[in-house]
Amino acid sequence: MAQWEKLRQLESVYLTQVDELYDGDAFPMDVRHYLAHWIEGQDWDRAARDHDVAMVLFQVLLENLDIQHSRFVQGGESFLLQHNIRRFKHSFQRYQEEPYNLANIIQWFLAKEKEILQNAELAEQVQLLQVQQNPMETDSQRNIERKMADLKNKVQCMEHTVKCLEEQQDEFDFKYQTHNMEGTTNAAEKTEQMKVLQALLNRLDASRKSMLSGMGMLLDGAEELLCVLVREELVQWQRRQQKACIGAPDSTCLDQLEKWFTTEAECLFQVRKFLKKLEELMGKVTYEHDPVKKQKPALQKRVDSLLTSLLKSAFVVETQPSMPQGKGPLVLRTNVQFSVKTRFLVKFPELNHAMKVNVSMDREAPLVKGYRRFNVLGTNSKALNMAESMSGGMVADFRHLTLKEQKSGGGGKGIHDLSLSVTEELHIINFNTEFLLHDMSVSLETSSLPVVIISNSSQQQSAWASILWFNMLCLEPKNLLFFANCPAATWPQLGELLSWQFLSSTTRGLESNQLDMIAHKLFGKQQSYDACKISWTKFSKENVPNTNFTFWVWFDGILFMVKSHLENLWKDGSIMGFVSKGKEKTLLKKKRRGTFLLRFSESIRDGGITFSWVDYSLTGEPDVRSVQPFTKVDLGQIPFHEIIRNFQILEEENVPENPLLFLYPDTPKVEAFGKYYTEKSGADSQYIKYIKTKLVFVSKEAAPES
């Protein structure tokens, strides 16, 4: 949680301290509040020491105030808020010449806030007599933080060592020059001076060797940390992002990775400065078997290699390509705008607006006959900047790109004669930029996850199925021929994916009994479904037995119906949904008369929902009955809870009766659905006319089943 948010949640005694802190005019509380996330994401300590960094942050601060003012204007906020923001910006202009003074002020306020928080937390800990660890921090994160602190400490020690070495060399150089200028003729005195000089040189040589050895050890630690960041943490984030694209509730926040990448980059650039200083010192004083002359090139090559690897890995796609009204990310349509955001995880303020990102398409397109090619249109070049990110990250946010298919006489030429449908054809969007800082130049490239490009909205459902299947199973994001040899999915993989679809659309996933019904539909009755596998063809191409639609079309139709018409009933658990007819009868036969449940139809292509209830004969035999399913067309005319409320059947005496009394297992109907009812009911209901014309009224002996 951000520091400012923590402060706002404190008890009144501590909030009073915050009020007192911001009582003056040095730094307005309004600015602190509206720019909280950005302010806390900047290195004000560094800005207070570095004029160039301070100037960049000063300019970005003014930009953010302009942006906040625009938000107030667009949002119709009060004139007073608009006026205050303009006044604060004008007030900050006095730091134009010395922006580091403003950085010092902000740093001081943040430190004072931290003191208030620490005092509040300490009081709470004393009260509870225990110190609770942050449950979100993993062992891996703690290990990285420990290694990062160790690396920073070594760099600080090395900085001190370099200063000591320079002083040592200055002492030797001074005495050596003095010896040469005096030019004594006394042999004994000359010999004694030479002994002193030799001792100083030996000490200087030992210090150089020690420093070079320490630098090698420092780079060992940096390399170990780099491997953890790039091969573990970044890879895990990429997989989380891949899963989040298809509905998984995984965090894709990059702030922690950015902090680690930036810290390591700062340390490695410091090492480059140390090496440059060594070269400068060697230019003034060198000697036979000078260790700097021998070891410095290898160390330079190593630190540059580590930095290059870090920088190349730090350029990522933060938000994958998506259309505003799309079914999900990674499905794009020609001539329809889409957005995508890149981010550079090494956040140096001096790079703000300095690195231009260019967009291109299918640089490594597969040689497949008929494979389509596309041009990227719109503003396809943009500078990385800190103003477009709420967290102050270095991002290039492309919001108005479109794709247009190249005319190539019926598709590209290639050596592979594969049969891929349009929605199985995968494409990659590429991004490149140039890093240039402190005499270091590195070309950076990154790319999106594979996208499916359609030309008609009717292809969305099939395209989304391809995106789901690819990101569920493929760990090689550049495998554009994935569907040429498509692997099967295990049931645990598919079941989790299906649950994510409901979770991401409605905030409620599928329960184990609902997943069991779907597994039974796909694989038949099994002791365990864990070893069962389903092919891509069975998932999205082959029709379900005795129907004219595939499993995916059926499932996605239900999902769309729930999202559009039944979301509240689904979220509060009123809809059992995925339950077979056989299971339904088993459940209801054990319940009292009038108990009913809601389930999805297995025979309607675009989604249908029905209800079944139990009645008892004069001899006490249970009789489970259903009505024909209601489709999204019906639900577009009348809410489902009103259908349940007003539904009736006719007794033999033509007396209408609502047989739905208790929602399974035993919740009174009005308790389950009453909160959704309109004020009027019965003949006064606005829906009763529709119910009379659309619903089938049946006798007890002839209630139809779905």
XYZ file of C-alpha atoms in Angstrom:
706
model
C 0.000 0.000 0.000
C 1.268 3.496 -0.847
C 2.604 5.620 2.025
C -0.044 8.328 1.538
C -2.855 5.757 1.638
C -1.447 4.344 4.872
C -1.376 7.821 6.383
C -5.016 8.467 5.452
C -6.087 5.305 7.303
C -4.405 6.199 10.593
C -6.288 6.990 13.770
C -7.292 10.609 14.377
C -4.392 11.330 16.737
C -1.911 10.623 13.947
C -4.011 12.336 11.270
C -3.718 15.466 13.395
C 0.069 15.174 13.123
C -0.263 14.930 9.338
C -2.447 18.066 9.321
C 0.151 19.911 11.390
C 2.931 18.732 9.084
C 1.210 20.235 6.036
C -0.042 23.325 7.839
C 2.441 25.674 6.130
C 3.004 26.634 2.485
C 6.296 24.815 1.871
C 4.606 21.852 0.165
C 0.793 21.878 -0.319
C -1.181 18.872 0.906
C -3.337 19.030 -2.269
C -0.282 18.360 -4.438
C 0.818 15.572 -2.104
C -2.649 14.002 -2.329
C -3.352 14.206 -6.060
C 0.185 13.233 -7.145
C 0.789 10.761 -4.304
C 1.615 7.727 -6.429
C 4.019 9.621 -8.672
C 5.736 11.467 -5.807
C 6.448 8.230 -3.920
C 7.881 6.599 -7.041
C 10.724 9.103 -7.503
C 14.281 9.127 -6.115
C 14.232 12.498 -4.330
C 17.421 11.676 -2.441
C 19.307 11.437 -5.726
C 17.574 14.541 -7.068
C 18.681 16.511 -4.005
C 22.314 15.672 -4.909
C 22.135 15.856 -8.708
C 21.016 19.085 -10.415
C 20.183 17.370 -13.737
C 17.967 14.738 -12.093
C 16.311 17.420 -9.969
C 15.556 19.494 -13.073
C 13.935 16.522 -14.837
C 11.734 15.736 -11.824
C 10.862 19.426 -11.469
C 9.672 19.557 -15.082
C 7.689 16.316 -14.736
C 6.083 17.672 -11.555
C 4.861 20.715 -13.468
C 3.605 18.448 -16.288
C 1.669 16.347 -13.765
C 0.091 19.462 -12.283
C -1.059 20.451 -15.782
C -2.498 16.969 -16.298
C -4.293 17.103 -12.929
C -5.711 20.515 -13.818
C -7.039 19.063 -17.096
C -8.669 16.205 -15.159
C -10.420 18.716 -12.915
C -11.661 20.666 -15.925
C -12.888 17.566 -17.766
C -14.453 16.095 -14.646
C -16.328 19.288 -13.861
C -14.564 19.681 -10.506
C -14.990 22.893 -8.550
C -13.424 26.108 -9.766
C -11.571 26.311 -6.437
C -9.688 23.045 -7.086
C -8.753 24.224 -10.573
C -7.583 27.577 -9.194
C -5.493 25.973 -6.424
C -3.651 23.658 -8.811
C -2.753 26.614 -11.057
C -1.613 28.574 -7.994
C 0.577 25.709 -6.745
C 2.234 25.390 -10.146
C 2.963 29.116 -10.188
C 4.382 28.889 -6.661
C 6.769 26.081 -7.647
C 8.275 28.255 -10.403
C 10.544 29.831 -7.778
C 12.574 26.600 -7.790
C 13.310 26.892 -11.519
C 16.973 27.810 -10.964
C 17.594 25.504 -7.984
C 15.231 22.515 -8.362
C 17.299 20.472 -5.918
C 15.937 22.696 -3.126
C 12.421 21.510 -3.981
C 13.710 17.912 -4.050
C 15.139 18.463 -0.543
C 11.801 19.793 0.674
C 9.814 16.862 -0.746
C 12.355 14.403 0.652
C 12.006 16.021 4.099
C 8.193 15.786 4.023
C 8.311 12.118 2.975
C 10.742 11.363 5.797
C 8.466 13.098 8.328
C 5.481 11.106 7.020
C 7.475 7.936 7.496
C 8.216 8.915 11.094
C 4.489 9.372 11.776
C 3.755 5.967 10.209
C 6.526 4.279 12.178
C 5.246 5.771 15.430
C 1.716 4.587 14.644
C 2.896 1.104 13.696
C 5.079 0.866 16.800
C 2.136 1.823 19.003
C 0.024 -0.849 17.332
C 2.744 -3.473 17.762
C 3.146 -2.629 21.427
C -0.597 -2.931 21.866
C -0.699 -6.331 20.175
C 2.594 -7.437 21.802
C 3.742 -8.872 18.496
C 5.357 -7.800 15.268
C 3.587 -9.137 12.206
C 5.530 -9.764 9.018
C 4.179 -8.530 5.722
C 2.281 -11.607 4.411
C 2.709 -10.480 0.814
C 6.511 -10.572 0.967
C 7.808 -13.941 -0.190
C 11.053 -15.682 0.743
C 12.293 -14.963 -2.768
C 11.627 -11.241 -2.405
C 13.344 -11.123 0.974
C 16.341 -12.911 -0.520
C 16.536 -10.406 -3.384
C 16.212 -7.461 -1.000
C 19.063 -8.888 1.082
C 21.276 -9.340 -1.978
C 20.352 -5.901 -3.286
C 21.273 -4.289 0.023
C 24.557 -6.211 0.000
C 25.333 -5.004 -3.544
C 24.582 -1.372 -2.667
C 26.767 -1.659 0.431
C 29.656 -3.055 -1.632
C 29.327 -0.212 -4.117
C 29.431 2.342 -1.291
C 32.518 0.640 0.158
C 34.111 0.584 -3.284
C 33.464 4.306 -3.638
C 35.363 4.881 -0.405
C 38.145 2.563 -1.594
C 38.535 4.552 -4.821
C 38.900 7.779 -2.855
C 41.503 6.196 -0.578
C 43.371 4.842 -3.588
C 43.399 8.291 -5.180
C 44.772 9.844 -1.984
C 47.394 7.108 -1.762
C 48.454 7.697 -5.358
C 48.580 11.466 -4.833
C 50.926 10.908 -1.882
C 53.213 8.685 -3.945
C 53.104 11.048 -6.933
C 53.920 14.067 -4.762
C 56.925 12.382 -3.118
C 58.113 10.993 -6.432
C 57.953 14.415 -8.110
C 59.665 16.026 -5.088
C 62.418 13.408 -5.249
C 63.027 14.154 -8.924
C 63.026 17.921 -8.399
C 65.423 17.895 -5.444
C 67.822 15.547 -7.186
C 70.019 14.817 -4.141
C 73.615 13.696 -4.760
C 74.003 11.947 -1.436
C 73.968 8.242 -2.275
C 72.791 7.110 1.153
C 70.034 9.697 1.239
C 69.048 8.817 -2.317
C 68.910 5.131 -1.420
C 66.736 5.883 1.608
C 64.344 7.995 -0.528
C 64.127 5.216 -3.085
C 63.239 2.747 -0.320
C 60.431 5.049 0.840
C 59.180 5.472 -2.725
C 59.345 1.730 -3.345
C 57.383 1.061 -0.167
C 54.733 3.587 -1.248
C 54.577 2.019 -4.705
C 54.276 -1.483 -3.221
C 51.441 -0.256 -1.025
C 49.797 1.413 -4.026
C 50.190 -1.778 -6.045
C 48.653 -3.855 -3.249
C 45.746 -1.399 -2.976
C 45.128 -1.547 -6.722
C 45.166 -5.333 -6.665
C 42.841 -5.381 -3.655
C 40.459 -2.963 -5.321
C 40.410 -4.934 -8.584
C 39.777 -8.132 -6.643
C 36.973 -6.467 -4.717
C 35.492 -5.191 -7.966
C 35.508 -8.733 -9.349
C 33.678 -9.964 -6.245
C 31.220 -7.084 -6.551
C 30.473 -8.103 -10.132
C 30.048 -11.723 -8.995
C 27.263 -10.551 -6.698
C 25.775 -8.340 -9.418
C 25.796 -11.234 -11.884
C 24.116 -13.563 -9.394
C 21.450 -10.959 -8.701
C 20.984 -10.305 -12.422
C 20.356 -14.005 -13.037
C 17.669 -14.039 -10.347
C 16.001 -10.930 -11.755
C 16.109 -11.894 -15.431
C 15.818 -15.677 -15.375
C 13.461 -16.045 -12.431
C 11.547 -12.911 -11.393
C 11.064 -11.487 -14.894
C 10.175 -14.893 -16.343
C 7.640 -15.437 -13.558
C 6.146 -11.984 -14.206
C 5.879 -12.771 -17.924
C 4.028 -15.993 -17.149
C 1.739 -14.176 -14.711
C 0.997 -11.608 -17.396
C 0.275 -14.377 -19.897
C -2.192 -15.978 -17.482
C -3.728 -12.618 -16.517
C -4.476 -12.006 -20.196
C -6.786 -15.036 -20.131
C -8.512 -14.180 -16.865
C -6.225 -15.424 -14.073
C -6.282 -13.242 -10.935
C -2.481 -12.845 -11.017
C -0.747 -9.563 -10.175
C 1.126 -7.987 -13.087
C 2.387 -4.921 -11.209
C 5.921 -3.997 -12.313
C 6.806 -1.513 -9.568
C 8.883 -3.958 -7.515
C 10.774 -5.260 -10.559
C 11.387 -1.679 -11.671
C 12.859 -0.841 -8.280
C 15.224 -3.833 -8.450
C 16.254 -3.280 -12.066
C 16.904 0.424 -11.437
C 18.962 -0.239 -8.324
C 21.153 -2.813 -10.069
C 21.611 -0.540 -13.087
C 22.711 2.306 -10.792
C 25.236 0.000 -9.116
C 26.669 -1.206 -12.430
C 26.971 2.343 -13.751
C 28.820 3.196 -10.548
C 31.262 0.369 -11.273
C 31.817 1.837 -14.748
C 32.647 5.163 -13.083
C 35.116 3.396 -10.808
C 36.802 1.775 -13.803
C 36.964 5.121 -15.579
C 38.560 6.597 -12.474
C 41.080 3.752 -12.413
C 41.972 4.464 -16.022
C 42.445 8.138 -15.127
C 44.697 7.195 -12.207
C 46.662 4.780 -14.373
C 47.181 7.612 -16.882
C 48.939 9.576 -14.134
C 50.876 6.755 -12.494
C 51.716 3.398 -13.997
C 54.551 0.940 -13.669
C 55.746 -2.467 -14.763
C 53.197 -5.235 -14.046
C 50.532 -2.631 -13.275
C 47.438 -4.774 -12.380
C 45.053 -2.095 -13.678
C 46.546 -2.298 -17.160
C 46.156 -6.072 -17.129
C 42.741 -6.541 -15.439
C 40.791 -3.416 -16.302
C 39.802 -4.456 -19.890
C 38.295 -7.740 -18.678
C 36.389 -5.988 -15.883
C 35.159 -3.341 -18.325
C 33.962 -6.004 -20.730
C 32.219 -7.851 -17.911
C 30.373 -4.866 -16.440
C 29.303 -3.731 -19.919
C 28.036 -7.229 -20.658
C 26.029 -7.324 -17.422
C 24.600 -3.874 -18.058
C 23.684 -4.759 -21.632
C 21.877 -7.890 -20.473
C 20.053 -5.952 -17.748
C 19.003 -3.132 -20.090
C 17.816 -5.478 -22.841
C 15.687 -7.408 -20.345
C 14.307 -4.197 -18.816
C 12.327 -3.251 -21.947
C 8.936 -4.987 -21.713
C 5.340 -4.772 -22.877
C 3.471 -3.742 -19.739
C -0.045 -3.845 -21.221
C -0.654 -6.250 -24.092
C -2.476 -5.080 -27.253
C -6.235 -4.802 -26.857
C -9.275 -3.159 -28.447
C -11.627 -1.059 -26.271
C -14.674 -3.242 -27.011
C -12.843 -6.514 -27.578
C -13.646 -9.860 -25.986
C -10.231 -9.816 -24.380
C -6.654 -8.690 -25.015
C -4.622 -9.996 -27.970
C -7.608 -10.169 -30.365
C -7.297 -7.286 -32.846
C -9.454 -6.318 -35.783
C -8.273 -4.600 -38.937
C -9.102 -0.903 -39.158
C -10.190 -0.801 -35.498
C -8.042 1.132 -33.015
C -6.149 -0.729 -30.319
C -3.771 0.255 -27.517
C -0.550 -1.205 -26.131
C 1.927 0.044 -23.533
C 5.672 -0.564 -23.275
C 7.767 0.119 -20.183
C 11.469 0.476 -19.435
C 12.220 -0.894 -15.981
C 15.412 1.119 -15.489
C 13.927 4.395 -14.314
C 16.498 7.145 -14.720
C 14.779 10.571 -14.685
C 17.380 11.952 -17.092
C 16.000 9.575 -19.745
C 12.524 11.126 -19.561
C 11.410 11.850 -23.174
C 14.889 10.810 -24.424
C 14.183 7.280 -25.721
C 11.904 6.984 -28.745
C 10.004 3.694 -29.170
C 9.071 2.533 -32.673
C 6.376 -0.023 -33.521
C 6.600 -2.588 -36.307
C 4.915 -5.857 -37.246
C 5.906 -9.473 -37.914
C 9.677 -9.039 -38.246
C 10.114 -12.795 -38.004
C 6.977 -13.893 -39.817
C 6.867 -17.657 -40.517
C 7.322 -18.847 -44.096
C 3.814 -20.178 -44.464
C 1.830 -20.103 -47.671
C -1.067 -17.645 -47.410
C 0.231 -16.069 -44.173
C -1.115 -12.512 -44.062
C 1.059 -9.425 -43.557
C -0.051 -6.172 -41.916
C 1.034 -2.558 -41.661
C 0.794 -0.656 -38.380
C -0.915 2.706 -38.860
C -1.340 5.640 -36.498
C 1.165 7.232 -34.133
C 3.684 4.388 -34.220
C 6.602 6.267 -32.683
C 6.564 7.658 -29.153
C 9.057 8.676 -26.452
C 9.273 6.870 -23.132
C 8.132 9.280 -20.444
C 7.102 9.382 -16.797
C 3.940 11.463 -17.235
C 1.740 8.715 -18.732
C 2.129 6.287 -15.832
C 0.327 6.644 -12.502
C 3.331 5.056 -10.778
C 5.806 7.351 -12.523
C 7.243 4.496 -14.584
C 9.040 5.105 -17.882
C 6.345 4.170 -20.411
C 5.315 4.687 -24.017
C 1.545 4.325 -24.170
C 0.314 3.780 -27.737
C -3.448 4.372 -27.722
C -4.471 4.881 -31.344
C -2.864 2.198 -33.497
C -4.638 0.301 -36.267
C -3.725 -2.593 -38.556
C -4.218 -2.767 -42.286
C -3.638 -5.902 -44.300
C -1.034 -5.715 -47.051
C -2.193 -6.616 -50.510
C 0.053 -9.475 -51.616
C -1.947 -11.406 -54.157
C -3.717 -13.831 -51.881
C -1.263 -14.098 -49.011
C 2.443 -14.499 -48.475
C 4.636 -17.117 -50.067
C 6.379 -19.721 -47.995
C 7.969 -23.124 -47.723
C 5.357 -24.543 -45.326
C 2.054 -25.622 -46.839
C 0.069 -25.600 -43.605
C -3.674 -25.386 -43.173
C -4.299 -22.695 -40.552
C -7.533 -20.770 -40.205
C -7.466 -16.980 -39.846
C -8.058 -17.309 -36.111
C -5.153 -19.778 -35.754
C -2.730 -17.434 -37.503
C -0.542 -15.735 -34.899
C 1.240 -12.391 -35.278
C 3.682 -10.435 -33.142
C 3.958 -6.662 -32.684
C 7.554 -5.502 -32.245
C 8.964 -2.498 -30.396
C 12.484 -1.106 -30.514
C 14.323 1.820 -28.938
C 17.865 2.991 -28.235
C 19.431 3.423 -24.792
C 22.146 6.077 -24.721
C 23.597 7.276 -21.430
C 27.091 7.810 -19.981
C 28.839 6.708 -23.199
C 26.844 3.492 -23.269
C 24.638 2.706 -26.251
C 22.387 -0.369 -26.387
C 19.681 -1.253 -28.911
C 16.593 -2.564 -27.117
C 13.809 -4.714 -28.523
C 10.698 -6.312 -27.102
C 7.531 -7.795 -28.532
C 3.921 -8.465 -27.630
C 2.459 -11.852 -26.964
C 1.054 -13.349 -30.181
C -2.140 -11.656 -31.358
C -4.930 -12.982 -33.559
C -6.067 -10.531 -36.228
C -9.641 -10.700 -37.494
C -11.539 -8.668 -40.064
C -15.096 -9.327 -38.857
C -16.692 -9.272 -35.404
C -18.193 -12.724 -36.070
C -14.646 -14.129 -35.749
C -14.159 -12.835 -32.192
C -15.408 -15.948 -30.430
C -13.105 -18.265 -32.367
C -10.166 -15.852 -32.073
C -10.559 -15.645 -28.293
C -10.566 -19.442 -28.094
C -7.177 -19.426 -29.864
C -5.780 -16.850 -27.431
C -7.011 -18.892 -24.463
C -5.511 -22.131 -25.772
C -2.153 -20.599 -26.682
C -1.614 -18.778 -23.388
C -2.831 -21.714 -21.330
C -0.313 -24.119 -22.877
C 2.530 -22.315 -24.648
C 5.581 -21.085 -22.740
C 7.350 -19.936 -25.928
C 5.739 -16.582 -26.765
C 7.337 -16.438 -30.222
C 6.016 -19.817 -31.371
C 3.856 -18.511 -34.205
C 3.258 -22.008 -35.612
C 1.768 -23.262 -32.336
C -1.490 -24.321 -33.996
C 0.331 -26.287 -36.707
C 1.065 -28.931 -34.074
C -1.247 -28.026 -31.245
C -0.883 -29.886 -27.919
C -3.796 -31.197 -25.877
C -4.755 -29.742 -22.508
C -5.170 -31.712 -19.315
C -8.464 -31.350 -17.513
C -6.884 -29.528 -14.518
C -5.484 -26.951 -16.970
C -8.762 -26.525 -18.842
C -10.911 -26.519 -15.701
C -8.824 -23.714 -14.210
C -9.037 -21.760 -17.484
C -12.838 -22.100 -17.643
C -13.152 -20.925 -14.055
C -10.979 -17.888 -14.856
C -13.426 -16.875 -17.583
C -16.251 -16.557 -15.065
C -13.984 -15.069 -12.404
C -12.683 -12.291 -14.666
C -16.143 -11.530 -16.108
C -18.259 -11.716 -12.949
C -15.789 -11.960 -9.983
C -17.129 -15.457 -9.181
C -15.376 -18.500 -10.605
C -16.584 -22.071 -10.941
C -16.884 -24.406 -7.963
C -15.622 -27.983 -7.947
C -19.084 -29.534 -8.440
C -19.726 -27.255 -11.432
C -16.372 -28.213 -12.939
C -17.176 -31.896 -12.357
C -20.341 -31.541 -14.445
C -18.346 -29.971 -17.322
C -15.705 -32.699 -17.067
C -18.421 -35.349 -17.184
C -19.862 -33.686 -20.287
C -16.453 -33.813 -21.995
C -15.051 -37.155 -20.823
C -17.984 -39.192 -19.528
C -18.042 -40.719 -16.059
C -14.522 -41.158 -14.639
C -13.116 -42.052 -11.243
C -10.797 -39.043 -11.571
C -10.510 -36.467 -14.340
C -6.936 -35.390 -13.561
C -5.390 -37.566 -16.275
C -8.007 -36.719 -18.914
C -6.934 -34.648 -21.907
C -8.870 -32.649 -24.470
C -7.602 -31.725 -27.909
C -7.827 -28.322 -29.543
C -10.132 -29.829 -32.162
C -12.559 -31.197 -29.586
C -12.496 -27.914 -27.669
C -13.246 -25.569 -30.552
C -13.895 -27.417 -33.839
C -15.902 -30.596 -33.321
C -19.581 -30.310 -32.496
C -20.824 -31.660 -29.192
C -22.715 -34.955 -29.861
C -26.342 -34.412 -30.958
C -25.831 -30.653 -31.424
C -24.694 -28.269 -34.137
C -22.185 -26.371 -31.991
C -18.797 -26.904 -30.353
C -18.053 -27.103 -26.636
C -16.459 -23.640 -26.691
C -19.432 -22.052 -28.466
C -21.767 -23.572 -25.848
C -19.631 -22.495 -22.889
C -18.942 -19.010 -24.227
C -22.647 -18.514 -24.993
C -23.471 -19.251 -21.367
C -20.730 -16.901 -20.170
C -22.043 -14.083 -22.371
C -25.617 -14.681 -21.165
C -24.531 -14.603 -17.512
C -22.452 -11.445 -17.967
C -25.226 -9.669 -19.881
C -28.354 -10.743 -17.977
C -27.602 -12.841 -14.887
C -24.493 -11.379 -13.292
C -26.016 -10.480 -9.923
C -27.770 -13.842 -9.528
C -24.541 -15.618 -10.483
C -22.379 -13.586 -8.100
C -24.637 -14.183 -5.097
C -24.620 -17.943 -5.736
C -28.290 -18.319 -6.707
C -27.457 -20.100 -9.971
C -26.122 -23.624 -9.672
C -25.718 -23.493 -13.434
C -23.531 -26.383 -14.468
C -25.461 -29.404 -13.256
C -26.635 -32.373 -15.309
C -30.278 -33.506 -15.502
C -29.447 -36.688 -13.641
C -27.664 -34.865 -10.818
C -30.465 -32.306 -10.697
C -33.093 -35.017 -10.076
C -30.931 -36.676 -7.422
C -30.596 -33.375 -5.549
C -34.236 -32.291 -5.751
C -35.855 -35.656 -4.896
C -34.475 -35.341 -1.370
C -36.027 -31.905 -0.817
C -39.442 -30.609 0.226
C -42.129 -29.660 -2.238
C -41.445 -26.446 -4.157
C -37.645 -26.649 -3.900
C -36.092 -25.558 -7.186
C -32.681 -24.916 -8.717
C -31.391 -22.957 -11.693
C -29.251 -24.642 -14.322
C -27.858 -23.914 -17.759
C -29.295 -25.664 -20.776
C -27.059 -28.165 -22.586
C -28.993 -27.957 -25.844
C -28.995 -24.245 -26.732
C -26.143 -22.822 -28.801
C -25.975 -19.254 -27.474
C -26.787 -19.978 -23.861
C -30.014 -20.856 -22.107
C -31.117 -21.147 -18.498
C -33.987 -23.090 -16.980
C -35.320 -24.070 -13.583
C -36.523 -27.377 -12.234
C -38.590 -28.036 -9.140
C -39.816 -30.981 -7.142
C -43.464 -31.841 -6.462
C -44.996 -34.886 -4.788
C -47.870 -37.114 -5.873
C -50.714 -38.189 -3.603
C -48.733 -41.346 -2.844
C -45.684 -39.319 -1.835
C -43.579 -40.031 -4.922
C -41.215 -37.132 -5.883
C -41.684 -35.692 -9.343
C -38.981 -33.355 -10.751
C -40.099 -31.064 -13.551
C -38.553 -28.366 -15.746
C -39.550 -25.681 -18.210
C -38.160 -24.917 -21.617
C -34.938 -22.863 -21.291
C -35.004 -19.096 -21.493
C -32.577 -17.560 -23.976
C -30.802 -14.214 -24.040
C -33.694 -12.958 -26.210
C -36.144 -13.737 -23.396
C -33.844 -12.284 -20.762
C -33.512 -9.123 -22.832
C -37.269 -8.625 -22.412
C -37.730 -9.611 -18.787
C -35.258 -10.092 -15.900
C -34.865 -13.710 -14.850
C -35.758 -12.968 -11.233
C -39.127 -11.603 -12.454
C -39.707 -14.797 -14.420
C -39.103 -16.775 -11.233
C -41.309 -14.428 -9.247
C -44.273 -14.512 -11.642
C -44.012 -18.019 -13.103
C -47.207 -20.111 -12.808
C -48.573 -23.487 -13.826
C -52.207 -24.471 -14.052
C -53.750 -26.982 -11.684
C -56.373 -29.396 -12.987
C -58.983 -26.956 -11.721
C -57.350 -24.213 -13.830
C -56.103 -22.510 -10.687
C -52.756 -20.803 -11.401
C -50.005 -21.672 -8.951
C -46.352 -20.693 -8.644
C -44.555 -23.972 -7.847
C -41.234 -22.266 -6.996
C -41.014 -21.874 -3.222
C -37.482 -22.614 -1.984
C -34.185 -22.092 -3.802
C -32.011 -25.165 -3.363
C -31.097 -26.237 -0.779
C -33.746 -24.516 1.394
C -33.740 -20.711 0.978
C -37.205 -19.112 0.751
C -37.668 -17.632 -2.719
C -38.323 -14.094 -1.513
C -35.204 -14.210 0.643
C -33.079 -15.244 -2.344
C -34.579 -12.934 -4.976
C -36.627 -10.316 -3.114
C -33.850 -7.727 -3.226
C -34.085 -7.726 -7.041
C -37.880 -7.456 -7.340
C -39.627 -4.409 -8.764
C -42.274 -2.811 -6.536
C -45.241 -4.175 -8.455
C -46.134 -7.842 -8.824
C -48.892 -10.032 -10.235
C -51.344 -8.333 -12.587
C -49.722 -4.943 -11.844
C -46.247 -6.047 -12.928
C -44.907 -4.449 -16.102
C -43.656 -7.906 -17.080
C -46.867 -9.922 -16.654
C -48.092 -9.296 -20.198
C -44.843 -10.590 -21.610
C -44.919 -13.602 -19.295
C -48.454 -14.482 -20.438
C -47.455 -14.375 -24.110
C -44.038 -15.976 -23.890
C -44.183 -18.525 -21.083
C -45.707 -21.955 -21.558
C -48.401 -22.628 -18.983
C -48.610 -26.363 -18.337
C -50.589 -28.810 -16.282
C -48.791 -30.809 -13.655
C -48.936 -33.924 -15.812
C -47.328 -32.301 -18.847
C -44.578 -29.956 -17.689
C -41.891 -30.126 -20.407
C -38.202 -30.766 -19.703
C -35.227 -29.061 -21.260
